[in-house]
XYZ file of N, CA, C and O in Angstrom:
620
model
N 10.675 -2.876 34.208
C 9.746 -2.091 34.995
C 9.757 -0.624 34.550
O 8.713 0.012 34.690
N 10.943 0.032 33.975
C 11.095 1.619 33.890
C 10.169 1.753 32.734
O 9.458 2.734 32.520
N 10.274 0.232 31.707
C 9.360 0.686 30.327
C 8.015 0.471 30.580
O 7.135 0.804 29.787
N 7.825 -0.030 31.570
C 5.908 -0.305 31.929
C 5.435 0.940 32.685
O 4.246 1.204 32.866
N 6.568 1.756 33.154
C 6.079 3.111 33.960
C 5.954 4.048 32.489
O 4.961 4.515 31.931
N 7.116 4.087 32.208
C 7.942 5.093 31.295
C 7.829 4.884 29.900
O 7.641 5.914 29.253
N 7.896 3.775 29.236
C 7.631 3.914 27.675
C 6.861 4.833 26.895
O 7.208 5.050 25.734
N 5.698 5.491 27.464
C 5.073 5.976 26.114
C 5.298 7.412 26.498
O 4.871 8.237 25.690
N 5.878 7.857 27.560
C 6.806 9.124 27.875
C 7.444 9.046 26.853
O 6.920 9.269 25.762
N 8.437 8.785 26.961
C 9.734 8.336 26.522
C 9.756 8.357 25.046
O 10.750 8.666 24.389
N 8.147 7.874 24.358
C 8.291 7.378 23.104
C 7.696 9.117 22.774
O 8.476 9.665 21.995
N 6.737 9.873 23.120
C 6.359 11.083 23.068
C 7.279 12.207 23.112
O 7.065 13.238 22.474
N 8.380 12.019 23.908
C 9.504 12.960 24.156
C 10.760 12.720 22.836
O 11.384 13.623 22.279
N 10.859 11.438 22.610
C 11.875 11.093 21.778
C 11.130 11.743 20.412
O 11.935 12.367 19.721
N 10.014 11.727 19.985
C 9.502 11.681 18.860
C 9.146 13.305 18.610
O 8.622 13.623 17.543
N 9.447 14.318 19.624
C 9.162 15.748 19.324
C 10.650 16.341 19.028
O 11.053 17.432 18.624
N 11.281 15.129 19.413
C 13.289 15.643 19.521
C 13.482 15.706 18.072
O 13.065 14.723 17.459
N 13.963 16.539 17.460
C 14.810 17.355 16.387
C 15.810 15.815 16.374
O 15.942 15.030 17.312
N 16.413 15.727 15.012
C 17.683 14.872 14.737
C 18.788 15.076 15.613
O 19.373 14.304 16.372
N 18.972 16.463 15.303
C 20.237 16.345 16.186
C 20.368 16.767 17.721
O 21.432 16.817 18.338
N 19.013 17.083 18.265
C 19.028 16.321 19.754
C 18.972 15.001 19.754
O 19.636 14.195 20.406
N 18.203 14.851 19.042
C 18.334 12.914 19.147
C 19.860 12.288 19.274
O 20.319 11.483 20.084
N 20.504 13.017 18.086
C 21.917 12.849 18.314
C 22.577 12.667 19.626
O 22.889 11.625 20.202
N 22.811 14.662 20.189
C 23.692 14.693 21.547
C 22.913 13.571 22.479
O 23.826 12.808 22.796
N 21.859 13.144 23.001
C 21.717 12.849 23.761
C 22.060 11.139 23.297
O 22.305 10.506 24.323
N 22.114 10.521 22.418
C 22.746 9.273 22.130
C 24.617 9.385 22.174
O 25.446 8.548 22.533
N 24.736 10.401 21.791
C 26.332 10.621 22.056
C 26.664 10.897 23.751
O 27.669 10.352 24.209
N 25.964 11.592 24.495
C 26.383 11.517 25.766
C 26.164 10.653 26.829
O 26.679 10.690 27.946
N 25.103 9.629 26.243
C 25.379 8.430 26.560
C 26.300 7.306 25.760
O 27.087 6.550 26.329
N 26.133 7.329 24.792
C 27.571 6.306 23.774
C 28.497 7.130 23.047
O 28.524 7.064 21.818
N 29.421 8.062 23.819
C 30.030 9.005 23.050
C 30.763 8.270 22.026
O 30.760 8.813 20.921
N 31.461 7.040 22.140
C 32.219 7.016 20.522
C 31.454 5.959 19.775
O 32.044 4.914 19.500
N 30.154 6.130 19.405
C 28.824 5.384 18.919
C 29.290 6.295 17.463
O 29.544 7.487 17.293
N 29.253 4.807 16.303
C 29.384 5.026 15.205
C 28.408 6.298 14.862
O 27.424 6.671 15.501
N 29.180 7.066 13.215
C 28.065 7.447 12.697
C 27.061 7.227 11.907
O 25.986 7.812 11.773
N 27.672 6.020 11.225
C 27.125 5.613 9.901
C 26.903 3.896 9.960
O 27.721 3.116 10.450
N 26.065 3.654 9.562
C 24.981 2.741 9.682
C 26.751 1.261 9.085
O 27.738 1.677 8.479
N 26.625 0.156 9.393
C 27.257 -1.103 8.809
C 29.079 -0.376 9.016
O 29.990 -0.679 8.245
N 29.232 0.528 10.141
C 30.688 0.733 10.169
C 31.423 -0.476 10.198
O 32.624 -0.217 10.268
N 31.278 -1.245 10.182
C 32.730 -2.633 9.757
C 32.941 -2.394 8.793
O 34.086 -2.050 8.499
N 31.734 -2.477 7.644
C 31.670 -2.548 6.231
C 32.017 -1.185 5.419
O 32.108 -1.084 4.195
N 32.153 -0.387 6.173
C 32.232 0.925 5.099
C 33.638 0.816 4.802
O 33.716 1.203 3.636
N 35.030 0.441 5.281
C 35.943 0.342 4.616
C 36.197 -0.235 3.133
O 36.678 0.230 2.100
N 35.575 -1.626 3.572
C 35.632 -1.822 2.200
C 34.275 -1.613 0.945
O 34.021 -2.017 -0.190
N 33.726 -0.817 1.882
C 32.830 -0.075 0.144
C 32.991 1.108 0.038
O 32.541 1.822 -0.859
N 33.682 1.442 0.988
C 34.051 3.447 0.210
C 35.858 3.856 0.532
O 36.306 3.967 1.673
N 36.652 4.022 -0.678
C 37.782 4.285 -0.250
C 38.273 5.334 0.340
O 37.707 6.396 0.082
N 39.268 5.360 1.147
C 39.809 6.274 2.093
C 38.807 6.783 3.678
O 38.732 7.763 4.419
N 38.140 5.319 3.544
C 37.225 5.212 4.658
C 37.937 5.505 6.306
O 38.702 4.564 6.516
N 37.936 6.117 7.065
C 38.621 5.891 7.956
C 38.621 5.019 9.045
O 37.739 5.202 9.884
N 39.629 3.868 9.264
C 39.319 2.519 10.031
C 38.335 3.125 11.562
O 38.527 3.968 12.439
N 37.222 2.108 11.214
C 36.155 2.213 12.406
C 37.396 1.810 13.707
O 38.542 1.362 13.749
N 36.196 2.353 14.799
C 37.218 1.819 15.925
C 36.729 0.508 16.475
O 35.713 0.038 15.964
N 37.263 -0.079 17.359
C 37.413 -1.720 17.487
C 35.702 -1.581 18.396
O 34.911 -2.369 17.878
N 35.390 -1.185 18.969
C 33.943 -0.805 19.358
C 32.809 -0.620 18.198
O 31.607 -0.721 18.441
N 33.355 -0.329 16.882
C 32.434 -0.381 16.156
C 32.194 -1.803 15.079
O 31.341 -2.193 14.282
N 33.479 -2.251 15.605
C 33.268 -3.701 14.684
C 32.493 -4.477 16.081
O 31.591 -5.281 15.842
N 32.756 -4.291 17.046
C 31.582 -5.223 17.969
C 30.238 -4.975 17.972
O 29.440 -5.853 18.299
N 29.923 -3.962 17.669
C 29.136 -3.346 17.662
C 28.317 -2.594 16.187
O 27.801 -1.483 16.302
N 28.296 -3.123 15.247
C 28.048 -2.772 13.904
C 26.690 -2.299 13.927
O 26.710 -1.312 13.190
N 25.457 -2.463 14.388
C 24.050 -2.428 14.722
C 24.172 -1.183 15.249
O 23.207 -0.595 14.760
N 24.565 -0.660 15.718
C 24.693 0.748 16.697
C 25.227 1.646 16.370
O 26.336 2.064 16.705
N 24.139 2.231 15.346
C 24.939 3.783 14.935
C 24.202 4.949 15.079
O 23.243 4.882 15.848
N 24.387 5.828 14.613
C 23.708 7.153 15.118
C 22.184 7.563 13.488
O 21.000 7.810 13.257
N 23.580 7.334 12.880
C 22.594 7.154 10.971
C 21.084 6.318 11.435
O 20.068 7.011 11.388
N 20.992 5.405 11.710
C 20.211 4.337 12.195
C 19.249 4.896 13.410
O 18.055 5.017 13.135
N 19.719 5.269 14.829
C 18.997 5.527 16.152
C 18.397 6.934 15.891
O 17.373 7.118 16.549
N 18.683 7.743 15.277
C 18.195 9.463 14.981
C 17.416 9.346 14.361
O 16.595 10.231 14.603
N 16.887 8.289 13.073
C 15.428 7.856 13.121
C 14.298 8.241 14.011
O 14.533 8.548 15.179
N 13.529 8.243 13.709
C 11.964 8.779 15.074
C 12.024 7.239 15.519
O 12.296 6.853 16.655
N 11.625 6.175 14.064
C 11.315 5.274 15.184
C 12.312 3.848 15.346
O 11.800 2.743 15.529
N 13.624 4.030 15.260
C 14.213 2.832 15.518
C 14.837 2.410 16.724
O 15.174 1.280 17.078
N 14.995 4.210 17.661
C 15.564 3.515 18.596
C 14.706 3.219 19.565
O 14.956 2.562 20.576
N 13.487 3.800 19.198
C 11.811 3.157 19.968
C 11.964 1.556 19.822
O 11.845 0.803 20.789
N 12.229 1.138 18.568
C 12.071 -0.237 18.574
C 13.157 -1.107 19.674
O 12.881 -1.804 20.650
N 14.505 -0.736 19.056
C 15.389 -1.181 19.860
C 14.995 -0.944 21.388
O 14.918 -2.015 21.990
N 14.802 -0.137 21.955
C 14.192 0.021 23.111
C 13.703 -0.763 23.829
O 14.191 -1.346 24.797
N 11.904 -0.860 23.034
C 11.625 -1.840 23.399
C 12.074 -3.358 23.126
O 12.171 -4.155 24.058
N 12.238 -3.575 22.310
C 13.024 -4.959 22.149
C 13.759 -5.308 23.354
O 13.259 -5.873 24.327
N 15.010 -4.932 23.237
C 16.177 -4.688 24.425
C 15.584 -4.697 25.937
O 16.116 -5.390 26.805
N 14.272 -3.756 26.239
C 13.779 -3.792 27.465
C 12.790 -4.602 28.066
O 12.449 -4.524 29.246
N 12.191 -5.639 26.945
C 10.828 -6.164 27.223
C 11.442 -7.561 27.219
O 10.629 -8.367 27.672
N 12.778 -8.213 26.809
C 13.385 -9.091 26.318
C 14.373 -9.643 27.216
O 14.831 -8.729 27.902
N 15.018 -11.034 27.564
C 16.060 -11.113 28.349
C 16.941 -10.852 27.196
O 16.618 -10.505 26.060
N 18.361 -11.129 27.791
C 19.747 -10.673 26.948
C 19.905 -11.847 26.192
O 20.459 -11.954 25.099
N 19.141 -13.087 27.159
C 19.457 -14.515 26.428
C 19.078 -15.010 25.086
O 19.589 -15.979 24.522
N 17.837 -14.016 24.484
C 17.191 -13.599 23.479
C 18.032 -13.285 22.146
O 17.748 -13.723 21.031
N 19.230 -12.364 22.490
C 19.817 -11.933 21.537
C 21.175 -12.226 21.280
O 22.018 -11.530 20.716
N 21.311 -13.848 21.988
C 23.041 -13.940 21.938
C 23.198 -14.333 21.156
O 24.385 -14.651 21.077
N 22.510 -14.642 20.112
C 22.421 -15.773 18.513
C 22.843 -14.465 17.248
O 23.531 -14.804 16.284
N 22.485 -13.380 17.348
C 22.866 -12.046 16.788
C 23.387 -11.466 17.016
O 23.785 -10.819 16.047
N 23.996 -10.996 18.439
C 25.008 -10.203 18.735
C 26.597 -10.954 18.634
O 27.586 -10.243 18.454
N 26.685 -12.100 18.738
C 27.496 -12.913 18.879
C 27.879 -13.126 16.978
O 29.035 -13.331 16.609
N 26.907 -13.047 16.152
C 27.080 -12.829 14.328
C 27.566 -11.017 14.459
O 28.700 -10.542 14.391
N 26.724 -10.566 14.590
C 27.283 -9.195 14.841
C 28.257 -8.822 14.310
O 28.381 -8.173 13.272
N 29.463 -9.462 15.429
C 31.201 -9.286 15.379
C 31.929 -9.904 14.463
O 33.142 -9.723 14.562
N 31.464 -10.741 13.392
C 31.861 -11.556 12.588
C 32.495 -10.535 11.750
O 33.470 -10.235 12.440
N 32.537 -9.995 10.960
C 33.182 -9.082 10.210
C 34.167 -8.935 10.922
O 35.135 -9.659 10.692
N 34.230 -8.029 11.927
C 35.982 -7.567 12.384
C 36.674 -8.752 13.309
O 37.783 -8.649 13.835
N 35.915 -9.745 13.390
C 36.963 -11.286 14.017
C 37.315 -11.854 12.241
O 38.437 -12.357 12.184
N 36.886 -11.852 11.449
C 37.312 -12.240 10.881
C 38.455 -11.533 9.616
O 39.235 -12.337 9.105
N 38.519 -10.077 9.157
C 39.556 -9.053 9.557
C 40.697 -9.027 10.023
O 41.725 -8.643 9.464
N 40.486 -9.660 11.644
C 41.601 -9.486 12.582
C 41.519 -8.051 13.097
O 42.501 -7.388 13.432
N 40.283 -7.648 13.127
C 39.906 -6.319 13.892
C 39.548 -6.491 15.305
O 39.521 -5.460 15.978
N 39.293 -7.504 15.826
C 38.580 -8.118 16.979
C 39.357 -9.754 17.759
O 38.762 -10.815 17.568
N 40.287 -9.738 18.347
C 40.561 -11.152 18.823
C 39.686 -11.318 19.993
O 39.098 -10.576 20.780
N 39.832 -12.619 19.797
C 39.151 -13.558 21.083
C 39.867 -14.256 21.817
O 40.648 -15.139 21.465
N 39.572 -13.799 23.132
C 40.648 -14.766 24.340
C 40.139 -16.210 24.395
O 39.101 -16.782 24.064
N 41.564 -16.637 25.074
C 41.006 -18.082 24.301
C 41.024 -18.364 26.254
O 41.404 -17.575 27.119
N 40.567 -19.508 26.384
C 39.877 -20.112 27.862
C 39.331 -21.643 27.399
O 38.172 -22.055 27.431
N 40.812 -22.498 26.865
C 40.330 -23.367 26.748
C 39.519 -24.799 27.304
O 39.705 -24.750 28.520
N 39.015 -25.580 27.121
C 37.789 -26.170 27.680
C 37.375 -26.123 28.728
O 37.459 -26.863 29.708
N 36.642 -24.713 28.414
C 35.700 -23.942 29.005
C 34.242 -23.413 28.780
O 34.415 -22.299 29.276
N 33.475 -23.413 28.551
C 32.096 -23.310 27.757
C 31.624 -21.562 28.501
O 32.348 -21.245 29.444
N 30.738 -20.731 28.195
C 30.389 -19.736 28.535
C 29.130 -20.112 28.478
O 29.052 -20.767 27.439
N 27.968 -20.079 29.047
C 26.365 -20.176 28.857
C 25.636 -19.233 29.239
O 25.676 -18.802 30.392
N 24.636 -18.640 28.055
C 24.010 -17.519 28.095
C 22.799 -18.087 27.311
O 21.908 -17.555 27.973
N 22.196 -18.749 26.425
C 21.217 -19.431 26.081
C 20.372 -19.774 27.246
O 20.689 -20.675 28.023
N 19.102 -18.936 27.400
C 18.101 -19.746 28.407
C 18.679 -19.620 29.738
O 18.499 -20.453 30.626
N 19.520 -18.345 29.882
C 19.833 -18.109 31.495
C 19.504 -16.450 31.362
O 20.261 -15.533 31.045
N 18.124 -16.436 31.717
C 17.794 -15.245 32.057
C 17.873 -14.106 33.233
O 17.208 -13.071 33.186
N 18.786 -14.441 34.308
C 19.122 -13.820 35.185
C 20.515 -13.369 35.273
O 21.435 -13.717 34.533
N 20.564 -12.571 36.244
C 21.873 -12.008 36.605
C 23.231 -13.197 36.958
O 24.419 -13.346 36.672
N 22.383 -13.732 37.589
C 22.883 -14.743 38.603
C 23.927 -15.912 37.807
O 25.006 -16.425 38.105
N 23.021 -16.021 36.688
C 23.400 -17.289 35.514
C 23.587 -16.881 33.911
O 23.814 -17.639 32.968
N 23.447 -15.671 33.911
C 23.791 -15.020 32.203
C 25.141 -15.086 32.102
O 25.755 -14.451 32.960
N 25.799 -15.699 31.262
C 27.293 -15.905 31.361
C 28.144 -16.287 32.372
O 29.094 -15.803 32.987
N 27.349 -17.556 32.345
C 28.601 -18.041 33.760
C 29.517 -19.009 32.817
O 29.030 -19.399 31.756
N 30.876 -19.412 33.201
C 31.608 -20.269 32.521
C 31.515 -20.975 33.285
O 31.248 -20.750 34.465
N 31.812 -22.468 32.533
C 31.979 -23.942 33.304
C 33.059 -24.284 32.952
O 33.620 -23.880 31.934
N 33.462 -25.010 33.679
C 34.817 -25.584 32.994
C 34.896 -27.386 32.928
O 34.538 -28.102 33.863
N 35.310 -27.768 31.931
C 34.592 -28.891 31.196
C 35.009 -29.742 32.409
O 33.924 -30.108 32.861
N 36.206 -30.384 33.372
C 36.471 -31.187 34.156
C 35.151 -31.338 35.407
O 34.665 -32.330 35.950
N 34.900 -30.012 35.526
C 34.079 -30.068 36.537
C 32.706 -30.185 36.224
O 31.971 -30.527 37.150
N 32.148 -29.951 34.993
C 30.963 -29.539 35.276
C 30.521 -30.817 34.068
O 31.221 -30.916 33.061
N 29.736 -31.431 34.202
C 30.149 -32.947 32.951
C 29.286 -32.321 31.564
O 29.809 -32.637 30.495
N 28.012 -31.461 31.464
C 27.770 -30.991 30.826
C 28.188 -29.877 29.698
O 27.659 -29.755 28.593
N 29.066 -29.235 30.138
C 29.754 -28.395 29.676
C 30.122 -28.196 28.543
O 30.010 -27.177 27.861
N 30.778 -29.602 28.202
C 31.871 -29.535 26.759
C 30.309 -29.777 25.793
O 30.053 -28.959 24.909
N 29.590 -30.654 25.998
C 28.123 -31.058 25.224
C 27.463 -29.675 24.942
O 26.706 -29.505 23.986
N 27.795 -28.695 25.833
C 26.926 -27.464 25.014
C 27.496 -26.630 24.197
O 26.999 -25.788 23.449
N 28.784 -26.980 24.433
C 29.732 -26.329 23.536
C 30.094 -26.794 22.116
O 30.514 -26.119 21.175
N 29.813 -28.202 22.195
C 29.914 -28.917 20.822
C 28.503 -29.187 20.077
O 28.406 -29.595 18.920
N 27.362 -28.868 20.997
C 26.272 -28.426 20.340
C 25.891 -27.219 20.018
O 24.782 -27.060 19.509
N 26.687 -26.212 20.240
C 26.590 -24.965 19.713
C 25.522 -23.907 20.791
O 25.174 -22.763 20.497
N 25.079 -24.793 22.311
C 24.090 -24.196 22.921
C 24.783 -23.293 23.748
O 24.065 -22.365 24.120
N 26.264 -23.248 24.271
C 27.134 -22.529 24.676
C 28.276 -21.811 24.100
O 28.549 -22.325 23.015
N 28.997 -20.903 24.363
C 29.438 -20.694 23.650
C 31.267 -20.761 23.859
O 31.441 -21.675 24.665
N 32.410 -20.274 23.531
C 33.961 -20.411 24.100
C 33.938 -19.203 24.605
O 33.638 -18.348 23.772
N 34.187 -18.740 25.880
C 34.511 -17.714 26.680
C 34.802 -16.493 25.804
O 34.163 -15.451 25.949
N 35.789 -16.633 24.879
C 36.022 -15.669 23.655
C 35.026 -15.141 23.341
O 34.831 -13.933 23.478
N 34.115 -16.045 22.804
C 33.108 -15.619 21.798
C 31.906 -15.025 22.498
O 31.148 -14.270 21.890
N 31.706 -15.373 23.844
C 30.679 -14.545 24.737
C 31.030 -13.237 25.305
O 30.264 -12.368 25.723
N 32.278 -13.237 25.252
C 33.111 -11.775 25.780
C 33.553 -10.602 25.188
O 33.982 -9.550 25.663
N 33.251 -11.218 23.390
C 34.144 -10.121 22.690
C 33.050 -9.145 22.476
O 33.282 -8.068 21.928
């Protein structure tokens, strides 16, 4: 609703902002928001890289190099606002792959347990866990890949 009032404000105001207002005001909302675009990856392509922090391997898509653009964090924006969350658990969930696989990122384990966020577009039902005894469906979405292991929806 704020982007059907507010978007083309928003997109007019962002787009007269200087870089590095664009900046502070992405830093004082995500103050330790990477700077540089693929932070998992910059260790190993530039030496004496300094280890990203564990927020930036979850988070690799989200940097400042990237959003200080005029128009990307318009896009993300809208994307993110016009979209349920259930939309993007197939990418955010690849995302983290780099620093889980590292050992920059563990995953709690909650075994047979399923997490479901596929096609639950509400508050109510976006990540609810089941737990396989009780719920008979459960383990089937998990071994079809339509759910996910508590870990892997949480990290």
């Amino acid at each position: 609703m704020i982007l059907d009032c507010y978007e083309g404000i928003i997109q007019k105001k962002w787009l007269k902002k200087t870089r590095n207002k664009r900046r502070r005001i992405l830093l004082q909302a995500w103050p330790e928001m990477s700077a540089q675009h693929a932070p998992d990856l910059q260790p190993e392509l530039q030496d004496n890289y300094p280890e990203p922090s564990k927020e930036a391997y979850k988070w690799p898509d989200i940097n400042l190099e990237d959003l200080t653009t005029p128009k990307l964090f318009l896009i993300l924006l809208n994307a993110r606002g016009r979209n349920p969350p259930s939309l993007f658990v197939g990418s955010d969930n690849d995302s983290y792959e780099v620093g889980y696989l590292n050992g920059k990122i563990s995953l709690i384990s909650l075994e047979k347990h399923t997490m479901m966020s596929t096609g639950r577009d509400n508050a109510k039902e976006y990540g609810n866990i089941f737990e396989w005894k009780n719920h008979r469906e459960a383990h089937h979405w998990f071994i079809s890949g339509r759910g996910l292991s508590p870990g892997e929806g949480s990290a």
